[in-house]
């Protein structure tokens, strides 16, 4: 069947998402919407460099056109102070945007343009309104810091705000950031309006302009609590440690902490967000027992059309376990209501899903999900603080909802928060977190499945299992140890077996496997859209925090139907996202990719994304499971967390994604949780994910992750503990087809059984059978026709050429046209990973003062920029050194200007890395 991907509609849906995710914190003095007859002055250099997303795998989407906020406003017909814009343009040319170098090398903020009072005063003569845009990016391998230019505003930004405030009567501040930043300095100048516009992807400016102009009333709600000071966040004392991060605040994360123990520290509560209009919310009825149905009538009582989110919070009895004062347990967003219009909405709350995990036995039911006896009170409203009591009931005895076994519990002694309730007030004590008493070896040994007897090739192909002609067991019985050892190792990055420039291939990653009719399937980063390192353009989506702020499952699902169609068109089976770690602390470098401090909201939004992708027969890989809440030393950090906090907070979102979103693939983390690197955790991968939640898909490691056996040092490419844990696929290896000696010798020595490899293979193949890659083999795959996409966005469709290189390679570039804004891409298959000297020879007939830069990207990351001046037409060679560590390395030459005649490019090995698969280790 042919599917149609209408690019215009995709853009419109993403812009709608942006408009709905923008959170308006303040709007006084009639600052917004803008007056379309008045000229607006826009301040802040980021107006010229809209942050569509953060950096790293959550942001590396090659996109032809990003509509920034000013572009969006101009398109919407806003009159912009052109003179001021020109001043910024000129200054920006003289002070170019700092790109930074390498992976995550982009600075997280840019130097602001110093402002003269006279410029601001002159601008103010044009109209009463000023918009100030503050921007921040973020990314992998480092966290934000409580420093100017990072979490805090820089001196120049503060100065800009002060000067603008002095001269303008209406000051609107827009935060183009991935997640929370400090707003004290902003508030100190008393802006009239303050909005988190987040990072809205390639069409962010269009969605933002729709809100600014009043075409859409803001309806986004805060997915995180805004506290006065960073030190007010309960994890602050522990976050950022090098070796260990103790989760002493336990389940009291975000609003669970603030609403229980520190109400006065909150500037803006969780769930808060203003609209241009106002709403009345009237409870109509509450029915049901196990499944409570709350019905409300929502009426738009204001002057603008708008949407509202009704949120339900529960306060459970303190019981023996202790509980936060509020927990989000349901929400629904209305459709757009016209002034005066009403809508009845129903929110269902399943009591069993509200159970708490007793990790100690305090309730009398050790390792069980329980609903303790006592009074359950429900609150409804439009944020956690103002929600009013709507219902309560008393349960006379403790109910056990599910019996589990202790899993992933801490092995390090530490104390955690336990509330004490005095009337309506709370205080807390610290209690010892229960430690693990599990005999992990015994548990693992008992879980080893039966071996399927090896039959050799019986001619059964995977399609025979798909059609029901043969069983999966019969199929697996044919796979040799070599084949089994290949299938648990994904190949990448940039494997030539799949779509060029993607993160990995899995499934049919060797000729032997392919011979059984197993297709090679493809994974591509990431949460903000497809990362195709060879330069193929893709759609850049709004960031995770923005998407969560919409509180709109249907909208998110619809957006991801488009993304699913785009993946299909690019033969990508798994998008490596959503990222769904908890916003435990505002400084986490990857918060921008993740959704919220709340696990219920996180799970609901992830499930909505998955439901959209699944409509198109592709999927998202939910990551990073679990407790990947800090980037500092992320490969080696041990998160020390109670079992209760893991299950109720850090795993909860994943559980919802599996149970309600039907997640088919999961990525574990780089770091360790309670002393064991998650990729080798049997408790996580087998006991919790599969035995308890019924997860049926396959799990993969993070890229080049460390794995260990308890008590041993972690290592990369350490497959044996991973296979035993049932973390099915190691991502990634440079050559999955090659025999892995460690696996084979572990089989020979009995450290590993063939049965475990067979079990993991069945998990992987179970998923592979559902993919388009499989459908292509049997001739049943859909095709996708993309319509209404501007020519500039389209790809050349030319196949990417792979060149073999053994220490030295020269490629003729004389046929390559150097066109401003375009790329030339190819890929290398390296014999030797390491540092390479790259020399590009080119000539130009332009003036001696012309600047013609060419940026070299290796695996999607800018590695160096070479800039030519006019050369009188003579060949000039420029060089830089770049790291090439992946056997398959996508190379992209990006031309920032016209006017270069390319001659050739030479790669020469300067310093070899020791081992291909471990090469990345040397980069740390
Ligand atoms: C990130 C993952 C990502 C992977 C592949 C890692 O650095 O942590 O989220 O999917 O790289 O690019």
XYZ file of C-alpha atoms in Angstrom, residues 84-619:
536
model
C 16.970 46.834 15.662
C 16.981 43.506 13.839
C 19.625 44.912 11.515
C 21.780 45.980 14.477
C 21.646 42.421 15.754
C 22.383 40.997 12.307
C 25.440 43.183 11.902
C 26.774 42.418 15.372
C 26.120 38.738 14.843
C 28.148 38.788 11.653
C 31.045 40.383 13.473
C 30.643 38.046 16.445
C 29.787 34.727 14.832
C 27.803 32.109 16.645
C 30.252 29.816 18.365
C 29.700 26.291 17.017
C 32.205 24.552 19.240
C 33.946 21.382 18.182
C 33.164 17.737 18.412
C 30.555 15.684 20.196
C 28.578 17.901 22.600
C 31.114 20.655 21.923
C 28.622 23.434 21.238
C 28.639 25.972 24.060
C 25.377 25.942 25.950
C 24.866 29.641 25.529
C 26.241 32.354 23.294
C 27.732 35.672 24.231
C 24.921 38.237 24.286
C 25.170 41.490 22.294
C 26.064 44.330 24.683
C 23.311 46.939 24.540
C 23.694 50.685 24.625
C 20.934 52.561 26.400
C 20.597 54.684 23.298
C 19.769 51.654 21.106
C 17.043 50.540 23.490
C 15.673 54.022 23.859
C 15.525 54.475 20.088
C 13.809 51.092 19.715
C 11.201 52.061 22.290
C 10.137 54.988 20.128
C 8.624 52.426 17.709
C 6.146 50.862 20.074
C 5.439 49.906 23.655
C 6.313 46.211 23.411
C 9.671 44.503 23.580
C 10.324 40.799 23.332
C 13.503 39.517 24.951
C 14.633 36.038 23.943
C 16.967 34.101 26.212
C 18.392 30.856 24.816
C 20.185 27.784 26.079
C 21.088 24.506 24.520
C 22.186 21.365 26.364
C 23.344 17.874 25.566
C 25.208 14.731 26.429
C 28.248 14.114 28.605
C 27.877 17.275 30.688
C 25.315 18.807 32.980
C 24.293 22.443 33.221
C 26.016 24.413 35.947
C 24.817 27.021 38.381
C 26.927 29.515 36.500
C 26.166 32.555 34.386
C 25.458 31.510 30.819
C 24.325 28.099 31.976
C 21.503 27.723 34.551
C 21.965 31.368 35.534
C 21.702 34.393 33.268
C 24.929 36.047 32.136
C 25.767 39.605 33.131
C 25.024 40.765 29.588
C 21.643 39.076 29.619
C 20.771 40.713 32.937
C 21.943 44.051 31.635
C 19.810 43.595 28.499
C 16.735 42.855 30.608
C 17.300 45.882 32.819
C 17.756 48.248 29.907
C 14.749 46.925 28.061
C 12.640 47.221 31.218
C 13.753 50.812 31.663
C 12.542 51.919 28.238
C 9.571 49.703 27.388
C 6.210 49.663 29.101
C 5.467 46.053 28.054
C 8.312 43.560 28.327
C 7.752 39.986 27.160
C 10.445 37.440 27.999
C 10.644 34.217 26.000
C 12.803 31.329 27.195
C 14.055 29.308 24.244
C 15.525 26.601 26.463
C 15.349 22.831 26.754
C 14.361 22.685 30.397
C 14.196 24.917 33.457
C 16.660 27.746 34.002
C 16.878 30.191 36.884
C 14.230 32.903 36.547
C 15.049 35.035 39.596
C 16.951 37.619 37.618
C 14.177 37.749 35.079
C 11.564 38.214 37.768
C 13.659 40.914 39.409
C 12.970 43.207 36.441
C 9.245 42.359 36.654
C 8.582 41.447 33.045
C 4.965 41.852 32.001
C 4.923 38.440 30.360
C 7.125 35.407 30.826
C 6.846 32.247 28.726
C 8.793 29.028 28.476
C 8.701 28.526 24.714
C 11.145 25.603 25.045
C 12.847 24.210 21.919
C 10.260 23.659 19.257
C 12.103 21.866 16.463
C 12.225 23.085 12.868
C 8.862 24.769 13.031
C 9.197 26.164 16.548
C 8.947 29.790 15.454
C 5.646 29.225 13.680
C 4.086 27.667 16.775
C 5.524 30.363 19.020
C 4.272 33.151 16.784
C 0.785 31.653 16.856
C 0.767 32.111 20.618
C 2.324 35.577 20.556
C -0.195 36.846 18.040
C -3.154 35.290 19.848
C -4.014 32.924 17.023
C -3.709 30.225 19.678
C -4.195 30.723 23.416
C -1.397 29.120 25.382
C -2.446 25.896 27.048
C 0.862 24.313 28.066
C 1.340 23.281 31.678
C 4.558 22.995 33.645
C 5.904 19.445 33.661
C 8.240 20.479 36.490
C 8.016 22.565 39.632
C 9.767 25.920 39.495
C 11.371 26.487 42.885
C 12.985 29.682 44.101
C 16.523 28.358 44.295
C 18.284 25.398 42.795
C 19.236 24.352 46.329
C 15.517 23.956 47.065
C 15.323 20.869 44.848
C 15.611 17.885 47.165
C 18.243 16.095 45.082
C 20.514 19.122 44.976
C 22.801 17.991 47.774
C 23.587 14.735 45.943
C 23.341 15.556 42.237
C 26.529 15.879 40.205
C 28.750 13.586 42.290
C 31.473 11.835 40.414
C 31.149 8.224 41.522
C 27.912 7.991 43.401
C 24.571 9.741 43.470
C 22.478 8.909 46.530
C 18.739 9.304 45.989
C 18.075 10.236 49.614
C 14.925 12.185 48.726
C 13.463 8.805 47.737
C 10.058 9.106 46.056
C 9.828 12.782 47.018
C 10.903 14.143 43.645
C 9.663 17.440 42.250
C 6.213 18.445 43.441
C 5.982 15.324 45.580
C 8.647 16.995 47.716
C 7.496 20.580 47.491
C 3.809 19.973 48.131
C 4.634 17.784 51.108
C 7.534 19.533 52.782
C 8.363 22.856 51.177
C 5.329 24.611 49.727
C 6.808 28.036 50.395
C 9.798 27.366 48.122
C 7.652 27.135 45.002
C 7.513 29.989 42.501
C 5.286 28.166 40.025
C 3.693 24.815 40.859
C 3.698 21.679 38.735
C 0.880 21.704 36.201
C 0.654 25.498 36.132
C 0.225 27.498 32.927
C -1.854 30.526 31.956
C -4.158 31.114 29.021
C -5.471 34.273 27.365
C -8.897 33.141 28.424
C -10.362 31.762 31.653
C -12.212 28.567 32.485
C -14.711 27.308 34.953
C -14.380 23.672 35.954
C -17.416 22.104 37.491
C -17.332 18.542 38.822
C -20.420 16.749 37.536
C -20.155 13.243 38.866
C -17.815 10.662 40.320
C -18.596 6.996 39.934
C -16.953 3.603 40.145
C -14.766 1.934 42.721
C -11.759 0.192 41.222
C -11.964 2.382 38.158
C -13.095 5.816 39.278
C -14.722 8.004 36.663
C -14.528 11.733 37.277
C -16.751 13.840 35.029
C -16.327 17.610 34.701
C -17.956 20.376 32.760
C -15.338 22.824 31.513
C -16.597 26.210 30.324
C -14.592 28.907 28.610
C -15.563 31.995 30.591
C -13.186 34.422 28.909
C -12.839 36.251 25.640
C -10.468 34.068 23.620
C -10.859 30.528 22.320
C -8.657 28.163 24.289
C -7.996 24.729 25.756
C -7.721 23.753 29.406
C -6.178 20.778 31.184
C -8.038 19.263 34.116
C -5.644 17.488 36.434
C -6.490 15.043 39.218
C -4.212 14.499 42.168
C -4.517 11.968 44.942
C -3.497 12.136 48.571
C -3.178 8.578 49.847
C -3.312 7.643 53.521
C 0.086 7.984 55.163
C -0.206 4.407 56.437
C 3.017 2.700 57.383
C 4.798 3.557 54.169
C 4.441 7.325 54.124
C 3.089 9.194 51.103
C 3.494 12.527 49.354
C 0.732 15.091 49.844
C -0.155 14.944 46.137
C 0.363 12.586 43.195
C -0.865 13.184 39.674
C -3.205 10.351 38.755
C -5.190 11.616 35.784
C -5.489 14.471 33.306
C -7.406 15.397 30.198
C -7.222 18.354 27.893
C -10.319 19.873 26.348
C -10.694 20.625 22.663
C -10.474 24.289 21.751
C -13.499 25.930 23.357
C -14.934 29.159 22.045
C -15.812 31.861 24.569
C -18.914 30.663 26.390
C -18.585 27.114 25.068
C -18.522 24.079 27.398
C -17.243 20.532 27.105
C -17.866 17.585 29.380
C -14.752 15.529 29.966
C -14.234 12.273 31.810
C -11.051 11.235 33.540
C -10.645 7.660 34.633
C -8.427 6.737 37.540
C -7.583 3.109 38.096
C -7.056 2.537 41.809
C -4.707 -0.402 41.310
C -2.342 1.799 39.378
C -2.087 4.043 42.412
C -0.697 1.308 44.640
C 2.566 1.902 46.508
C 5.479 -0.486 46.625
C 6.383 -1.811 50.046
C 10.103 -2.508 49.778
C 10.459 -3.392 53.445
C 7.326 -5.030 54.799
C 6.131 -2.064 56.830
C 2.563 -2.520 55.598
C 2.703 -6.208 56.440
C 3.183 -7.120 52.768
C 6.819 -7.172 51.828
C 7.713 -6.636 48.144
C 4.095 -6.038 47.213
C 2.181 -3.250 45.538
C -0.342 -2.238 48.189
C -3.165 0.192 48.833
C -2.972 0.812 52.552
C -6.093 1.271 54.625
C -7.251 4.801 55.339
C -8.694 7.797 53.567
C -8.016 8.441 49.876
C -8.636 12.051 48.885
C -8.824 13.353 45.314
C -8.184 16.906 44.165
C -8.999 18.404 40.790
C -7.800 21.622 39.236
C -5.407 23.239 36.818
C -2.191 22.824 38.795
C -1.068 20.819 41.785
C -1.317 23.684 44.266
C -4.740 25.070 43.450
C -6.473 21.737 42.861
C -9.497 21.406 45.159
C -10.839 18.406 46.949
C -13.502 16.699 44.847
C -13.847 13.275 46.374
C -12.669 10.989 49.129
C -13.358 7.518 50.422
C -12.142 5.379 53.271
C -10.759 1.926 52.679
C -10.944 -0.206 55.774
C -8.194 -2.687 55.070
C -4.905 -2.854 53.204
C -5.255 -4.395 49.749
C -2.434 -6.237 47.989
C -2.574 -5.391 44.306
C 0.416 -7.422 43.164
C 2.990 -9.618 44.787
C 6.507 -9.187 43.441
C 9.949 -10.178 44.572
C 12.700 -7.898 45.750
C 14.611 -6.629 42.723
C 17.323 -4.052 42.032
C 17.428 -3.132 45.718
C 20.371 -1.152 47.120
C 23.514 -2.785 48.386
C 24.895 0.395 49.921
C 23.711 1.607 53.306
C 22.004 4.985 53.058
C 19.137 6.907 54.567
C 16.043 8.109 52.822
C 13.269 10.559 53.538
C 10.180 9.355 55.390
C 7.331 11.792 56.082
C 5.682 12.355 59.431
C 2.219 13.884 59.353
C 0.996 16.157 62.132
C -2.586 17.197 61.353
C -2.271 18.853 57.970
C 1.458 19.605 58.379
C 4.353 17.392 57.408
C 7.893 16.977 58.586
C 10.295 14.193 57.737
C 12.781 11.890 59.321
C 15.519 9.894 57.659
C 15.178 6.126 57.771
C 17.526 3.404 56.592
C 16.678 2.271 53.079
C 16.098 -1.508 52.965
C 18.995 -3.408 51.418
C 18.989 -6.291 48.987
C 18.768 -9.799 50.346
C 18.494 -11.451 46.950
C 20.776 -14.312 46.016
C 21.294 -13.058 42.489
C 23.224 -16.093 41.274
C 20.533 -18.455 42.462
C 17.802 -16.330 40.914
C 19.629 -16.187 37.626
C 20.449 -19.904 37.564
C 16.853 -20.846 38.246
C 15.769 -18.631 35.372
C 17.913 -20.275 32.682
C 15.541 -21.609 30.027
C 15.701 -25.034 28.441
C 18.024 -25.406 25.516
C 16.576 -25.960 22.065
C 18.438 -28.811 20.409
C 20.617 -27.629 17.522
C 19.371 -29.063 14.244
C 21.460 -27.226 11.701
C 19.873 -25.647 8.667
C 16.487 -27.235 7.947
C 15.611 -24.714 5.301
C 13.205 -22.829 7.563
C 13.196 -19.108 6.868
C 11.970 -16.406 9.207
C 8.999 -15.758 6.946
C 7.873 -19.323 7.664
C 7.612 -18.443 11.331
C 5.787 -15.240 10.498
C 3.269 -17.131 8.381
C 2.779 -19.745 11.088
C 4.223 -22.575 8.986
C 6.978 -23.200 11.528
C 7.495 -22.310 15.161
C 10.085 -19.911 16.459
C 11.654 -22.848 18.311
C 12.129 -24.778 15.074
C 13.665 -21.735 13.504
C 16.020 -20.995 16.397
C 17.115 -24.644 16.481
C 18.859 -24.046 13.163
C 21.106 -21.246 14.418
C 24.735 -22.121 15.091
C 26.651 -20.681 18.018
C 28.350 -18.281 15.613
C 25.031 -17.058 14.300
C 23.693 -16.692 17.827
C 26.763 -14.755 18.863
C 26.235 -12.378 15.938
C 22.584 -11.704 16.545
C 23.196 -10.344 20.037
C 25.612 -7.760 18.643
C 24.189 -4.824 16.726
C 26.376 -3.297 14.053
C 27.248 0.363 13.707
C 27.322 3.148 13.703
C 26.553 3.700 10.046
C 26.360 0.027 9.101
C 26.127 -0.361 5.325
C 23.512 -3.066 5.881
C 20.853 -0.446 6.618
C 19.921 3.175 5.883
C 23.179 5.142 5.630
C 24.270 7.271 8.562
C 22.042 5.584 11.137
C 22.946 4.368 14.603
C 22.817 0.598 14.119
C 21.725 -2.491 12.293
C 20.337 -5.491 14.141
C 18.762 -8.808 13.221
C 20.341 -10.060 9.992
C 23.798 -8.682 10.708
C 25.795 -11.526 9.159
C 25.520 -13.408 5.909
C 24.697 -16.541 7.862
C 21.766 -14.814 9.592
C 20.651 -13.153 6.385
C 20.683 -16.614 4.764
C 17.856 -17.619 7.105
C 15.760 -14.779 5.740
C 16.437 -12.453 8.680
C 16.431 -8.867 7.487
C 18.838 -6.285 8.855
C 16.678 -3.794 10.751
C 17.644 -0.226 11.457
C 17.810 2.047 14.533
C 18.196 5.778 14.238
C 18.477 8.507 16.869
C 16.516 9.998 18.419
C 13.856 11.826 20.440
C 13.902 14.950 18.298
C 13.698 13.198 14.954
C 15.829 11.017 12.723
C 19.564 11.564 12.886
C 21.000 10.578 9.528
C 24.699 11.314 9.743
C 25.370 11.228 6.048
C 23.373 14.411 5.732
C 19.947 13.161 4.694
C 17.445 15.729 5.807
C 14.761 14.825 8.276
C 12.037 16.444 10.315
C 13.206 18.067 13.531
C 10.612 17.639 16.261
C 9.847 19.771 19.312
C 11.838 18.705 22.364
C 10.645 16.324 25.065
C 9.905 18.923 27.719
C 7.760 20.864 25.267
C 5.902 17.765 24.152
C 5.137 16.850 27.767
C 3.951 20.380 28.496
C 1.113 19.915 25.998
C -0.545 17.416 28.360
C -2.257 16.274 25.164
C -2.037 12.572 24.366
C -4.040 12.767 21.162
C -1.975 15.566 19.679
C 1.285 13.794 20.526
C 0.011 10.576 19.028
C -1.020 12.367 15.843
C 2.373 14.059 15.545
C 4.135 10.728 15.871
C 1.984 9.159 13.179
C 3.697 11.617 10.850
C 7.091 10.721 12.318
C 6.302 7.038 11.877
C 5.478 7.626 8.227
C 8.735 9.516 7.763
C 10.645 6.634 9.367
C 8.935 4.212 7.026
C 9.991 6.340 4.073
C 13.603 6.168 5.279
C 13.535 2.452 6.140
C 14.113 3.091 9.820
C 12.464 0.572 12.146
C 13.295 1.999 15.595
C 13.625 5.617 16.554
C 15.956 5.797 19.575
C 13.494 7.680 21.705
C 11.498 8.839 23.521
C 13.984 9.651 26.232
C 11.943 9.265 29.374
C 14.154 9.715 32.382
C 12.787 11.720 35.244
C 13.654 15.392 35.650
C 15.129 14.710 39.066
C 17.280 17.820 39.058
C 17.103 20.889 36.808
C 20.774 20.695 35.851
C 20.682 17.318 34.116
C 22.157 17.929 30.666
C 19.594 15.754 28.934
C 16.466 17.062 30.621
C 15.548 18.696 27.319
C 15.050 15.242 25.789
C 13.073 13.933 28.723
C 9.533 14.822 29.718
C 8.911 15.630 33.343
C 9.589 15.264 37.035
C 6.435 13.160 37.208
C 6.406 9.499 36.152
C 2.706 9.364 35.296
C 2.937 12.273 32.855
C 6.191 10.808 31.507
C 4.592 7.423 30.903
C 1.459 8.862 29.351
C 3.353 11.008 26.865
C 5.755 8.201 25.979
C 2.804 5.872 25.419
C 1.168 8.491 23.173
C 4.344 8.745 21.059
C 4.580 4.961 20.789
C 0.928 4.630 19.883
C 1.511 7.054 17.022
C 4.598 5.237 15.748
C 2.901 1.858 16.064
C 0.082 3.062 13.824
C 2.702 3.119 11.084
C 4.303 -0.209 11.951
C 7.518 1.292 13.307
C 8.490 1.846 16.921
